[in-house]
DNA sequence: TCTTGTTTTAAACAAACATTTAAATTTTCG
DNA sequence: CGAAAATTTAAATGTTTGTTTAAAACAAGA
């Protein structure tokens, strides 16, 4: 019977796998990489998770939830559109700052194997049924903002933030930046993005 | 002596390698994948290029040039800023439409192995010495546009276009899009991006 | 035709891969 | 404690990897 089935080891494997997969992707990661990063025997990854693929799916599903959940939460908040957009940008920025490889990892793995995005339908529903979708439509109808569809606005928000981090390695290499310098650049850029998107949308307002 | 050293075979390998590398990346591609795609014997890839790595570098360098050259060309054109920005967006969009995997490929490979970006210094110089850099500074000094650094503006341009294609697989999956529908969406988005960026920059102008 | 150099092939190579096995070790609990 | 179960280990599994080899097929000039 026993109490906890070595949750320590299982979690150590998960943490190592998360780290290595995020850095090297599924194809670039070997079972030995994960075992080494976790400081455990090679056979244990297959003892706890049945295969490299199953371990990956477990990590991937966790990360894609991290990718979406915060966003959906904000989309449904009972706050004004201007504030909501700023919050969406800030949230995405913080998420990327804490997980710089998250976006390129997700985009890449879905690109290589689209079936991995199993709960795509769920994501679509959550988005379509969100407060944000109605909210935007109403504001457009009232004429307080430029006419725009929710999908386009969402892409603008995440593209401007996430591409910063997707292209981070390139920027650091081209501009001879340190991590600190990149962070400072990203921070300024984030503020610019908020300014640009809201200025564009709320063109009819005076402030 | 012989006349042409089987340029046919070598070019067939290059074309196949370009196709497969762009789709699966370096890690996800095997020598046998390339040989199969090219319809040639496995040993020929190492006969013409000495290793998988050397073949990859050859393809990568070609693609990173494709990635930058058109952009640098436009940056130095003797045209107005508004027109130049629109042209930069249109060019990047066309490049991505013709090579949908180019951006995610480049970003990913540099991320996994930054040393691959060997001529980063060259890219930086080309950008800093461009007409665009001066042009923007002058317009900012004159007060005809909002104060902004060239780097930020460039990131805005390429982020808004390229992320569309970096996230293409995700969008298609989430929104149940066909290729045609995605293309139409991307086309509308591109126009919005031009409108947003120029509207933001040229806020002081009446038109 | 014979020879020389080039291109292509099938077969083989060792190394690395994910995964399995069976034994050893540790933990659990009566 | 001591037996049963869970965990960990070293070793081996069969495949796939990138690369090499040695022979075959080909091209072309003397």
Short mmCIF file of N, CA, C and O in Angstrom, two decimals, chain A residues 47-152:
data_model
loop_
_atom_site.label_atom_id
_atom_site.label_comp_id
_atom_site.label_asym_id
_atom_site.label_seq_id
_atom_site.Cartn_x
_atom_site.Cartn_y
_atom_site.Cartn_z
N UNK A 47 10.14 4.30 -15.91
CA UNK A 47 9.43 3.65 -14.81
C UNK A 47 8.26 4.54 -14.38
O UNK A 47 7.16 4.05 -14.15
N UNK A 48 8.47 5.83 -14.33
CA UNK A 48 7.41 6.74 -13.87
C UNK A 48 6.48 7.16 -15.01
O UNK A 48 5.26 7.17 -14.86
N UNK A 49 7.07 7.53 -16.12
CA UNK A 49 6.29 7.85 -17.31
C UNK A 49 6.65 6.71 -18.27
O UNK A 49 7.74 6.22 -18.23
N UNK A 50 5.78 6.27 -19.09
CA UNK A 50 6.06 5.02 -19.79
C UNK A 50 7.00 5.18 -20.98
O UNK A 50 7.59 4.20 -21.44
N UNK A 51 7.09 6.40 -21.47
CA UNK A 51 7.99 6.64 -22.60
C UNK A 51 8.38 8.11 -22.63
O UNK A 51 7.79 8.94 -21.94
N UNK A 52 9.36 8.42 -23.44
CA UNK A 52 9.78 9.81 -23.63
C UNK A 52 8.59 10.62 -24.16
O UNK A 52 8.34 11.74 -23.71
N UNK A 53 7.86 10.05 -25.09
CA UNK A 53 6.70 10.71 -25.69
C UNK A 53 5.65 11.05 -24.63
O UNK A 53 5.14 12.17 -24.58
N UNK A 54 5.33 10.07 -23.76
CA UNK A 54 4.30 10.29 -22.73
C UNK A 54 4.74 11.35 -21.73
O UNK A 54 3.94 12.18 -21.29
N UNK A 55 6.03 11.30 -21.37
CA UNK A 55 6.56 12.33 -20.47
C UNK A 55 6.45 13.70 -21.12
O UNK A 55 6.03 14.67 -20.48
N UNK A 56 6.78 13.75 -22.41
CA UNK A 56 6.71 15.02 -23.12
C UNK A 56 5.28 15.56 -23.13
O UNK A 56 5.05 16.74 -22.85
N UNK A 57 4.34 14.70 -23.47
CA UNK A 57 2.95 15.14 -23.54
C UNK A 57 2.49 15.70 -22.20
O UNK A 57 1.81 16.73 -22.14
N UNK A 58 2.91 15.03 -21.15
CA UNK A 58 2.55 15.49 -19.80
C UNK A 58 3.07 16.91 -19.55
O UNK A 58 2.35 17.77 -19.06
N UNK A 59 4.33 17.13 -19.92
CA UNK A 59 4.94 18.45 -19.73
C UNK A 59 4.30 19.47 -20.68
O UNK A 59 3.96 20.59 -20.28
N UNK A 60 4.10 19.06 -21.92
CA UNK A 60 3.54 19.96 -22.92
C UNK A 60 2.15 20.46 -22.51
O UNK A 60 1.86 21.65 -22.58
N UNK A 61 1.31 19.53 -22.04
CA UNK A 61 -0.04 19.90 -21.63
C UNK A 61 -0.01 20.89 -20.48
O UNK A 61 -0.80 21.84 -20.44
N UNK A 62 0.91 20.66 -19.56
CA UNK A 62 1.05 21.58 -18.43
C UNK A 62 1.45 22.97 -18.92
O UNK A 62 0.90 23.98 -18.48
N UNK A 63 2.39 23.01 -19.88
CA UNK A 63 2.91 24.30 -20.35
C UNK A 63 1.89 25.04 -21.21
O UNK A 63 1.83 26.27 -21.18
N UNK A 64 1.09 24.30 -21.97
CA UNK A 64 0.12 24.97 -22.81
C UNK A 64 -1.01 25.54 -21.96
O UNK A 64 -1.63 26.54 -22.31
N UNK A 65 -1.24 24.90 -20.83
CA UNK A 65 -2.21 25.47 -19.90
C UNK A 65 -1.68 26.77 -19.31
O UNK A 65 -2.38 27.78 -19.28
N UNK A 66 -0.41 26.73 -18.91
CA UNK A 66 0.24 27.95 -18.41
C UNK A 66 0.16 29.04 -19.46
O UNK A 66 -0.04 30.22 -19.15
N UNK A 67 0.29 28.63 -20.71
CA UNK A 67 0.29 29.57 -21.83
C UNK A 67 -1.05 30.29 -21.95
O UNK A 67 -1.10 31.48 -22.25
N UNK A 68 -2.15 29.57 -21.71
CA UNK A 68 -3.47 30.12 -21.98
C UNK A 68 -4.23 30.61 -20.75
O UNK A 68 -4.98 31.59 -20.83
N UNK A 69 -4.07 29.92 -19.63
CA UNK A 69 -5.00 30.13 -18.51
C UNK A 69 -5.03 31.58 -18.01
O UNK A 69 -6.10 32.14 -17.81
N UNK A 70 -3.85 32.18 -17.85
CA UNK A 70 -3.80 33.56 -17.36
C UNK A 70 -4.51 34.51 -18.30
O UNK A 70 -5.23 35.41 -17.87
N UNK A 71 -4.33 34.26 -19.58
CA UNK A 71 -4.95 35.11 -20.60
C UNK A 71 -6.48 35.02 -20.53
O UNK A 71 -7.16 36.05 -20.49
N UNK A 72 -6.99 33.79 -20.50
CA UNK A 72 -8.44 33.60 -20.44
C UNK A 72 -9.02 34.25 -19.20
O UNK A 72 -10.12 34.81 -19.23
N UNK A 73 -8.28 34.17 -18.11
CA UNK A 73 -8.73 34.78 -16.86
C UNK A 73 -8.93 36.28 -17.02
O UNK A 73 -9.97 36.82 -16.65
N UNK A 74 -7.96 36.91 -17.65
CA UNK A 74 -8.06 38.37 -17.84
C UNK A 74 -9.17 38.72 -18.83
O UNK A 74 -9.89 39.71 -18.65
N UNK A 75 -9.32 37.91 -19.85
CA UNK A 75 -10.35 38.17 -20.87
C UNK A 75 -11.74 38.29 -20.24
O UNK A 75 -12.61 39.00 -20.75
N UNK A 76 -11.94 37.60 -19.13
CA UNK A 76 -13.26 37.58 -18.49
C UNK A 76 -13.41 38.55 -17.33
O UNK A 76 -14.45 38.58 -16.68
N UNK A 77 -12.37 39.30 -17.06
CA UNK A 77 -12.43 40.24 -15.94
C UNK A 77 -13.45 41.36 -16.21
O UNK A 77 -13.58 41.82 -17.35
N UNK A 78 -14.14 41.80 -15.18
CA UNK A 78 -15.13 42.89 -15.35
C UNK A 78 -14.48 44.26 -15.28
O UNK A 78 -14.75 45.05 -14.38
N UNK A 79 -13.59 44.53 -16.23
CA UNK A 79 -12.93 45.83 -16.27
C UNK A 79 -13.03 46.42 -17.66
O UNK A 79 -13.39 45.74 -18.61
N UNK A 80 -12.69 47.70 -17.78
CA UNK A 80 -12.80 48.40 -19.05
C UNK A 80 -11.83 47.87 -20.09
O UNK A 80 -10.83 47.21 -19.76
N UNK A 81 -12.12 48.16 -21.35
CA UNK A 81 -11.33 47.61 -22.46
C UNK A 81 -9.90 48.11 -22.43
O UNK A 81 -8.95 47.34 -22.60
N UNK A 82 -9.75 49.40 -22.23
CA UNK A 82 -8.41 49.99 -22.21
C UNK A 82 -7.55 49.33 -21.15
O UNK A 82 -6.42 48.90 -21.40
N UNK A 83 -8.13 49.22 -19.97
CA UNK A 83 -7.41 48.61 -18.86
C UNK A 83 -7.13 47.14 -19.14
O UNK A 83 -6.06 46.61 -18.84
N UNK A 84 -8.10 46.49 -19.76
CA UNK A 84 -7.97 45.05 -20.04
C UNK A 84 -6.83 44.78 -21.02
O UNK A 84 -6.05 43.85 -20.85
N UNK A 85 -6.75 45.63 -22.03
CA UNK A 85 -5.67 45.45 -23.01
C UNK A 85 -4.31 45.63 -22.34
O UNK A 85 -3.39 44.82 -22.54
N UNK A 86 -4.19 46.67 -21.54
CA UNK A 86 -2.93 46.89 -20.83
C UNK A 86 -2.58 45.71 -19.94
O UNK A 86 -1.43 45.25 -19.90
N UNK A 87 -3.61 45.15 -19.30
CA UNK A 87 -3.37 44.03 -18.41
C UNK A 87 -2.96 42.78 -19.19
O UNK A 87 -2.12 42.00 -18.75
N UNK A 88 -3.59 42.58 -20.34
CA UNK A 88 -3.22 41.44 -21.19
C UNK A 88 -1.76 41.52 -21.62
O UNK A 88 -1.02 40.53 -21.57
N UNK A 89 -1.36 42.71 -22.03
CA UNK A 89 0.04 42.89 -22.44
C UNK A 89 0.97 42.65 -21.26
O UNK A 89 1.95 41.91 -21.36
N UNK A 90 0.64 43.26 -20.14
CA UNK A 90 1.50 43.13 -18.95
C UNK A 90 1.60 41.67 -18.52
O UNK A 90 2.68 41.18 -18.17
N UNK A 91 0.48 40.99 -18.55
CA UNK A 91 0.50 39.58 -18.14
C UNK A 91 1.36 38.75 -19.07
O UNK A 91 2.19 37.96 -18.63
N UNK A 92 1.15 38.93 -20.37
CA UNK A 92 1.91 38.16 -21.34
C UNK A 92 3.40 38.47 -21.19
O UNK A 92 4.24 37.57 -21.26
N UNK A 93 3.70 39.74 -20.96
CA UNK A 93 5.10 40.13 -20.80
C UNK A 93 5.72 39.46 -19.58
O UNK A 93 6.84 38.92 -19.66
N UNK A 94 5.00 39.45 -18.49
CA UNK A 94 5.52 38.83 -17.27
C UNK A 94 5.69 37.33 -17.46
O UNK A 94 6.69 36.74 -17.03
N UNK A 95 4.71 36.72 -18.13
CA UNK A 95 4.79 35.28 -18.42
C UNK A 95 6.04 34.96 -19.23
O UNK A 95 6.75 34.00 -18.94
N UNK A 96 6.31 35.78 -20.23
CA UNK A 96 7.48 35.56 -21.10
C UNK A 96 8.78 35.86 -20.38
O UNK A 96 9.79 35.20 -20.59
N UNK A 97 8.73 36.84 -19.49
CA UNK A 97 9.93 37.19 -18.72
C UNK A 97 10.30 36.03 -17.79
O UNK A 97 11.47 35.70 -17.62
N UNK A 98 9.28 35.41 -17.23
CA UNK A 98 9.52 34.28 -16.31
C UNK A 98 9.80 32.98 -17.07
O UNK A 98 10.42 32.07 -16.52
N UNK A 99 9.31 32.88 -18.31
CA UNK A 99 9.51 31.67 -19.11
C UNK A 99 9.91 32.05 -20.53
O UNK A 99 9.11 31.94 -21.46
N UNK A 100 11.15 32.50 -20.68
CA UNK A 100 11.57 33.09 -21.96
C UNK A 100 11.47 32.12 -23.14
O UNK A 100 11.36 32.55 -24.29
N UNK A 101 11.52 30.83 -22.87
CA UNK A 101 11.48 29.87 -23.97
C UNK A 101 10.08 29.34 -24.25
O UNK A 101 9.90 28.53 -25.16
N UNK A 102 9.12 29.77 -23.46
CA UNK A 102 7.78 29.17 -23.54
C UNK A 102 7.16 29.32 -24.93
O UNK A 102 6.68 28.35 -25.52
N UNK A 103 7.20 30.53 -25.47
CA UNK A 103 6.52 30.77 -26.73
C UNK A 103 7.16 30.01 -27.89
O UNK A 103 6.47 29.32 -28.65
N UNK A 104 8.47 30.11 -28.02
CA UNK A 104 9.14 29.43 -29.13
C UNK A 104 8.97 27.92 -29.00
O UNK A 104 8.85 27.20 -29.99
N UNK A 105 8.93 27.44 -27.76
CA UNK A 105 8.71 26.01 -27.52
C UNK A 105 7.33 25.57 -28.00
O UNK A 105 7.19 24.64 -28.80
N UNK A 106 6.31 26.28 -27.54
CA UNK A 106 4.93 25.94 -27.91
C UNK A 106 4.74 26.03 -29.42
O UNK A 106 4.23 25.10 -30.06
N UNK A 107 5.17 27.15 -30.00
CA UNK A 107 4.97 27.36 -31.44
C UNK A 107 5.67 26.26 -32.23
O UNK A 107 5.13 25.72 -33.20
N UNK A 108 6.87 25.92 -31.82
CA UNK A 108 7.66 24.93 -32.53
C UNK A 108 7.05 23.54 -32.44
O UNK A 108 6.95 22.83 -33.44
N UNK A 109 6.65 23.15 -31.27
CA UNK A 109 6.12 21.79 -31.09
C UNK A 109 4.79 21.61 -31.80
O UNK A 109 4.51 20.55 -32.35
N UNK A 110 3.96 22.66 -31.79
CA UNK A 110 2.70 22.56 -32.53
C UNK A 110 2.98 22.53 -34.03
O UNK A 110 2.33 21.80 -34.78
N UNK A 111 3.98 23.31 -34.42
CA UNK A 111 4.35 23.34 -35.84
C UNK A 111 4.82 21.96 -36.31
O UNK A 111 4.43 21.47 -37.37
N UNK A 112 5.66 21.32 -35.51
CA UNK A 112 6.22 20.02 -35.88
C UNK A 112 5.18 18.90 -35.78
O UNK A 112 5.26 17.90 -36.48
N UNK A 113 4.23 19.06 -34.89
CA UNK A 113 3.26 17.99 -34.64
C UNK A 113 1.94 18.57 -34.17
O UNK A 113 1.65 18.57 -32.97
N UNK A 114 1.13 19.07 -35.11
CA UNK A 114 -0.10 19.80 -34.77
C UNK A 114 -1.07 19.02 -33.89
O UNK A 114 -1.84 19.61 -33.14
N UNK A 115 -1.03 17.67 -33.98
CA UNK A 115 -1.95 16.87 -33.17
C UNK A 115 -1.70 17.05 -31.67
O UNK A 115 -2.54 16.70 -30.85
N UNK A 116 -0.54 17.58 -31.35
CA UNK A 116 -0.21 17.81 -29.94
C UNK A 116 -1.19 18.78 -29.31
O UNK A 116 -1.46 18.74 -28.11
N UNK A 117 -1.71 19.72 -30.13
CA UNK A 117 -2.67 20.72 -29.66
C UNK A 117 -4.03 20.05 -29.55
O UNK A 117 -4.97 20.38 -30.27
N UNK A 118 -4.16 19.10 -28.63
CA UNK A 118 -5.35 18.26 -28.54
C UNK A 118 -6.59 19.08 -28.16
O UNK A 118 -7.64 18.94 -28.77
N UNK A 119 -6.45 19.95 -27.20
CA UNK A 119 -7.60 20.70 -26.70
C UNK A 119 -7.77 22.04 -27.39
O UNK A 119 -8.07 23.05 -26.76
N UNK A 120 -7.57 22.04 -28.70
CA UNK A 120 -7.72 23.29 -29.46
C UNK A 120 -9.16 23.77 -29.41
O UNK A 120 -9.43 24.96 -29.30
N UNK A 121 -10.08 22.83 -29.48
CA UNK A 121 -11.51 23.19 -29.47
C UNK A 121 -11.85 23.92 -28.17
O UNK A 121 -12.55 24.94 -28.19
N UNK A 122 -11.33 23.40 -27.10
CA UNK A 122 -11.56 24.01 -25.78
C UNK A 122 -11.08 25.46 -25.76
O UNK A 122 -11.79 26.36 -25.31
N UNK A 123 -9.88 25.68 -26.30
CA UNK A 123 -9.31 27.02 -26.33
C UNK A 123 -10.17 27.96 -27.15
O UNK A 123 -10.43 29.10 -26.75
N UNK A 124 -10.67 27.46 -28.27
CA UNK A 124 -11.51 28.30 -29.13
C UNK A 124 -12.79 28.71 -28.40
O UNK A 124 -13.17 29.88 -28.39
N UNK A 125 -13.42 27.73 -27.76
CA UNK A 125 -14.66 28.01 -27.03
C UNK A 125 -14.42 29.06 -25.95
O UNK A 125 -15.15 30.04 -25.84
N UNK A 126 -13.39 28.81 -25.15
CA UNK A 126 -13.08 29.73 -24.05
C UNK A 126 -12.91 31.15 -24.56
O UNK A 126 -13.30 32.11 -23.90
N UNK A 127 -12.32 31.26 -25.74
CA UNK A 127 -12.08 32.58 -26.28
C UNK A 127 -13.36 33.21 -26.82
O UNK A 127 -13.68 34.36 -26.53
N UNK A 128 -14.11 32.42 -27.57
CA UNK A 128 -15.33 32.94 -28.19
C UNK A 128 -16.39 33.32 -27.16
O UNK A 128 -17.19 34.23 -27.37
N UNK A 129 -16.41 32.57 -26.06
CA UNK A 129 -17.43 32.83 -25.03
C UNK A 129 -16.94 33.83 -23.98
O UNK A 129 -17.60 34.04 -22.96
N UNK A 130 -15.81 34.43 -24.21
CA UNK A 130 -15.25 35.33 -23.21
C UNK A 130 -15.98 36.68 -23.20
O UNK A 130 -16.59 37.07 -24.19
N UNK A 131 -15.87 37.35 -22.08
CA UNK A 131 -16.43 38.69 -21.94
C UNK A 131 -15.79 39.63 -22.96
O UNK A 131 -16.45 40.48 -23.55
N UNK A 132 -14.50 39.43 -23.16
CA UNK A 132 -13.72 40.28 -24.05
C UNK A 132 -14.33 40.39 -25.44
O UNK A 132 -14.44 41.49 -26.01
N UNK A 133 -14.72 39.24 -25.98
CA UNK A 133 -15.28 39.20 -27.33
C UNK A 133 -16.51 40.11 -27.45
O UNK A 133 -16.59 40.95 -28.36
N UNK A 134 -17.46 39.97 -26.52
CA UNK A 134 -18.66 40.83 -26.49
C UNK A 134 -18.28 42.29 -26.29
O UNK A 134 -18.76 43.18 -27.00
N UNK A 135 -17.43 42.48 -25.29
CA UNK A 135 -17.00 43.82 -24.90
C UNK A 135 -16.48 44.61 -26.10
O UNK A 135 -16.86 45.76 -26.33
N UNK A 136 -15.62 43.95 -26.86
CA UNK A 136 -15.01 44.61 -28.02
C UNK A 136 -16.08 44.94 -29.06
O UNK A 136 -16.14 46.04 -29.60
N UNK A 137 -16.95 43.97 -29.34
CA UNK A 137 -18.02 44.16 -30.30
C UNK A 137 -18.89 45.37 -29.92
O UNK A 137 -19.26 46.18 -30.77
N UNK A 138 -19.21 45.47 -28.64
CA UNK A 138 -20.06 46.55 -28.15
C UNK A 138 -19.39 47.91 -28.37
O UNK A 138 -20.00 48.85 -28.88
N UNK A 139 -18.10 47.97 -28.00
CA UNK A 139 -17.37 49.24 -28.14
C UNK A 139 -17.27 49.66 -29.61
O UNK A 139 -17.38 50.84 -29.93
N UNK A 140 -17.08 48.66 -30.47
CA UNK A 140 -17.02 48.96 -31.90
C UNK A 140 -18.36 49.50 -32.37
O UNK A 140 -18.44 50.50 -33.09
N UNK A 141 -19.44 48.85 -31.92
CA UNK A 141 -20.79 49.27 -32.30
C UNK A 141 -21.07 50.70 -31.82
O UNK A 141 -21.69 51.49 -32.52
N UNK A 142 -20.60 51.00 -30.62
CA UNK A 142 -20.79 52.34 -30.06
C UNK A 142 -19.92 53.38 -30.76
O UNK A 142 -20.15 54.58 -30.66
N UNK A 143 -18.90 52.93 -31.45
CA UNK A 143 -18.01 53.84 -32.15
C UNK A 143 -16.96 54.48 -31.26
O UNK A 143 -16.36 55.49 -31.62
N UNK A 144 -16.74 53.90 -30.09
CA UNK A 144 -15.71 54.48 -29.21
C UNK A 144 -14.30 54.03 -29.61
O UNK A 144 -13.32 54.65 -29.22
N UNK A 145 -14.22 52.94 -30.36
CA UNK A 145 -12.92 52.49 -30.85
C UNK A 145 -13.00 52.18 -32.34
O UNK A 145 -14.08 52.08 -32.91
N UNK A 146 -11.83 52.05 -32.95
CA UNK A 146 -11.80 51.66 -34.35
C UNK A 146 -12.42 50.29 -34.52
O UNK A 146 -12.30 49.44 -33.65
N UNK A 147 -13.05 50.04 -35.65
CA UNK A 147 -13.61 48.70 -35.90
C UNK A 147 -12.49 47.67 -36.04
O UNK A 147 -11.58 47.84 -36.84
N UNK A 148 -12.57 46.63 -35.22
CA UNK A 148 -11.56 45.58 -35.28
C UNK A 148 -12.16 44.30 -34.70
O UNK A 148 -13.00 44.35 -33.80
N UNK A 149 -11.74 43.17 -35.25
CA UNK A 149 -12.20 41.90 -34.71
C UNK A 149 -11.30 41.46 -33.56
O UNK A 149 -10.11 41.77 -33.54
N UNK A 150 -11.89 40.69 -32.65
CA UNK A 150 -11.16 40.27 -31.45
C UNK A 150 -9.91 39.48 -31.81
O UNK A 150 -8.86 39.66 -31.19
N UNK A 151 -10.03 38.64 -32.83
CA UNK A 151 -8.90 37.80 -33.19
C UNK A 151 -7.71 38.66 -33.62
O UNK A 151 -6.59 38.40 -33.21
N UNK A 152 -7.97 39.68 -34.42
CA UNK A 152 -6.87 40.55 -34.86
C UNK A 152 -6.23 41.27 -33.68
O UNK A 152 -5.01 41.37 -33.59
#
